[in-house]
Rosetta silent file (secondary structure, phi, psi, omega in degrees, C-alpha in Angstrom):
SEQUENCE: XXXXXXXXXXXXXXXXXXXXXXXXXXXXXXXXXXXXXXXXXXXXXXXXXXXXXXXXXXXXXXXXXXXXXX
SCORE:     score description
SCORE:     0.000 S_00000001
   1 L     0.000  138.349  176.497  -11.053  -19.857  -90.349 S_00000001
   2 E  -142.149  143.692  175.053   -8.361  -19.588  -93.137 S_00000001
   3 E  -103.569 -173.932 -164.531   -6.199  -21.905  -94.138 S_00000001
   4 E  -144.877  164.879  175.727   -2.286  -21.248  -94.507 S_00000001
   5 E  -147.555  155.177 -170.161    0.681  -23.241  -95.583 S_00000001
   6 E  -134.766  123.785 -173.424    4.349  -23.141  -94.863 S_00000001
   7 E  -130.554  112.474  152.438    7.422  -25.008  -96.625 S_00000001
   8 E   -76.617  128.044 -175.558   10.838  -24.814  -94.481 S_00000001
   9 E  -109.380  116.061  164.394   13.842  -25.355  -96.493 S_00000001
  10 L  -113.751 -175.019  165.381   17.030  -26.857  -94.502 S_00000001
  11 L   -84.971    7.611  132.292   20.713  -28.275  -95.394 S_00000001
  12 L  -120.846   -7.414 -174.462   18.968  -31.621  -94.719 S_00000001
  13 E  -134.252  170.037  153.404   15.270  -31.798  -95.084 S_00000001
  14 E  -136.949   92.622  157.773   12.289  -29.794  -96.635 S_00000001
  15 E   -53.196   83.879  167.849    9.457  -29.600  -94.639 S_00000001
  16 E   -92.483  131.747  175.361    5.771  -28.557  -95.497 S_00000001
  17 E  -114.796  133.804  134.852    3.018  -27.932  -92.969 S_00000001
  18 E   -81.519  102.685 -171.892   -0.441  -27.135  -93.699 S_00000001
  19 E  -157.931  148.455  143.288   -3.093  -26.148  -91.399 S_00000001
  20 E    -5.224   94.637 -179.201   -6.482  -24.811  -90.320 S_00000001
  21 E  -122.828  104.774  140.987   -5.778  -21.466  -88.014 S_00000001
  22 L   -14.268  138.389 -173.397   -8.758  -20.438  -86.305 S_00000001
  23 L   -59.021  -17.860 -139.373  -10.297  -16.648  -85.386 S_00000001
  24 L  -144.691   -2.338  157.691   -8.614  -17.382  -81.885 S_00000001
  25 L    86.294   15.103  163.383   -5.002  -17.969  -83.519 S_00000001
  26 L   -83.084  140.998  176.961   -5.128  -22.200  -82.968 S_00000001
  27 E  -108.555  115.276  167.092   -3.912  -24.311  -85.588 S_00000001
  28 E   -92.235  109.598 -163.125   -5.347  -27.550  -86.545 S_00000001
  29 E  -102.379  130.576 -140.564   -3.155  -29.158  -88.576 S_00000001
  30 E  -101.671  -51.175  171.134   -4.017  -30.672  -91.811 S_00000001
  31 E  -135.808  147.783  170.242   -0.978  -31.771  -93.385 S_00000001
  32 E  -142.014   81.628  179.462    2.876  -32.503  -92.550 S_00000001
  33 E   -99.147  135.397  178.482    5.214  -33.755  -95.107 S_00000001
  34 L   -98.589  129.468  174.227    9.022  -34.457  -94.683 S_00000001
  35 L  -130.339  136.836  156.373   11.244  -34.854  -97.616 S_00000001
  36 E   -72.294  135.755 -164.723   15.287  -35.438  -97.291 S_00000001
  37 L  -141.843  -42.742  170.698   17.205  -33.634  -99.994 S_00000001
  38 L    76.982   80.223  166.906   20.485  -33.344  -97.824 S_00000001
  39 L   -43.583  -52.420 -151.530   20.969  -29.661  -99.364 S_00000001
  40 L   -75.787  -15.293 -146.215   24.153  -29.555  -97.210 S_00000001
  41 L   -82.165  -10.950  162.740   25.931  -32.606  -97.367 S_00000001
  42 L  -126.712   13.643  157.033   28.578  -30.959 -100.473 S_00000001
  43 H   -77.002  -23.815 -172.049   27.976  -26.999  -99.561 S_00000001
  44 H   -68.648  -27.376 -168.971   29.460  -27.264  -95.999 S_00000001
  45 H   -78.285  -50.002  165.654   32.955  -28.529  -97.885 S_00000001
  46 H   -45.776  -70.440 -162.149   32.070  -26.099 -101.292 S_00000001
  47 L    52.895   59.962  161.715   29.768  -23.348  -99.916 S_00000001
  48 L  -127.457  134.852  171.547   27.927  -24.352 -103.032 S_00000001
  49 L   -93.780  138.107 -176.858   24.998  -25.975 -103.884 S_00000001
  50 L   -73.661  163.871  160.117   25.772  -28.724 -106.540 S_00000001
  51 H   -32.016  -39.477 -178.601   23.492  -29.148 -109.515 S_00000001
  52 H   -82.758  -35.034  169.408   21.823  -32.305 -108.161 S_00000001
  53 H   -30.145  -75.701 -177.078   21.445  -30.284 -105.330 S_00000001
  54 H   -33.230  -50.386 -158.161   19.765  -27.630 -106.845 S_00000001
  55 H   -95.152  -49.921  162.529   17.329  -29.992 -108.882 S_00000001
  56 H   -35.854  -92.751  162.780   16.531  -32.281 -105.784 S_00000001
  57 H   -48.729  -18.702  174.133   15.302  -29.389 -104.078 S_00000001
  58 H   -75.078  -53.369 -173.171   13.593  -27.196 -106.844 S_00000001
  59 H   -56.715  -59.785  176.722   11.496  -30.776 -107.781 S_00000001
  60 H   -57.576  -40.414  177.829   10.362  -31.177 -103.540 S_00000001
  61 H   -45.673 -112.034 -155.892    9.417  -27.452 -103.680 S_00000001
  62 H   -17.611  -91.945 -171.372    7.507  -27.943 -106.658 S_00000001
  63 H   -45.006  -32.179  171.345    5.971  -31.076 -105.189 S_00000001
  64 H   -67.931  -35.212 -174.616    5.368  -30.182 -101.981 S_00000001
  65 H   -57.415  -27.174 -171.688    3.737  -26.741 -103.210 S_00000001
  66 H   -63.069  -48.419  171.666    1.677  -29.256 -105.306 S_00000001
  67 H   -60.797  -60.670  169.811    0.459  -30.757 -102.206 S_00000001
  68 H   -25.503  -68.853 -157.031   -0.367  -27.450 -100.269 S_00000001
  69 H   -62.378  -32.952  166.081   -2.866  -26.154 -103.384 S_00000001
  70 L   -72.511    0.000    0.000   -4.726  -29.538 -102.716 S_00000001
């Protein structure tokens, strides 16, 4: 068994999953955290990410990645 972690980055949320995957390819899953960042809500009008943007997401990365290594 090893475990593995995953963080999806959208234009409204950032998602992290953690989980357990098994010699037989099943996943037990250990952790699931949602965070809202709204990436999108002034790139669809821009096709920029704003500063707050930027820093919203870079901090949930950081934190979620924080979570994974525990």
């Amino acid at each position: 068994m090893r475990t593995l972690a995953a963080i999806d980055i959208g234009t409204n949320s950032i998602k992290l999953l953690v989980a357990n995957v098994e010699e037989d390819g099943t996943l037990d899953v250990v952790l699931r955290e949602k965070e809202m960042v709204r990436l999108g809500s002034e790139t669809l009008r821009t096709g920029v990410l704003s500063p707050e943007a930027i820093e919203a997401g870079a901090s949930t990365v950081e934190h979620l990645a924080k979570l994974a290594h525990g």
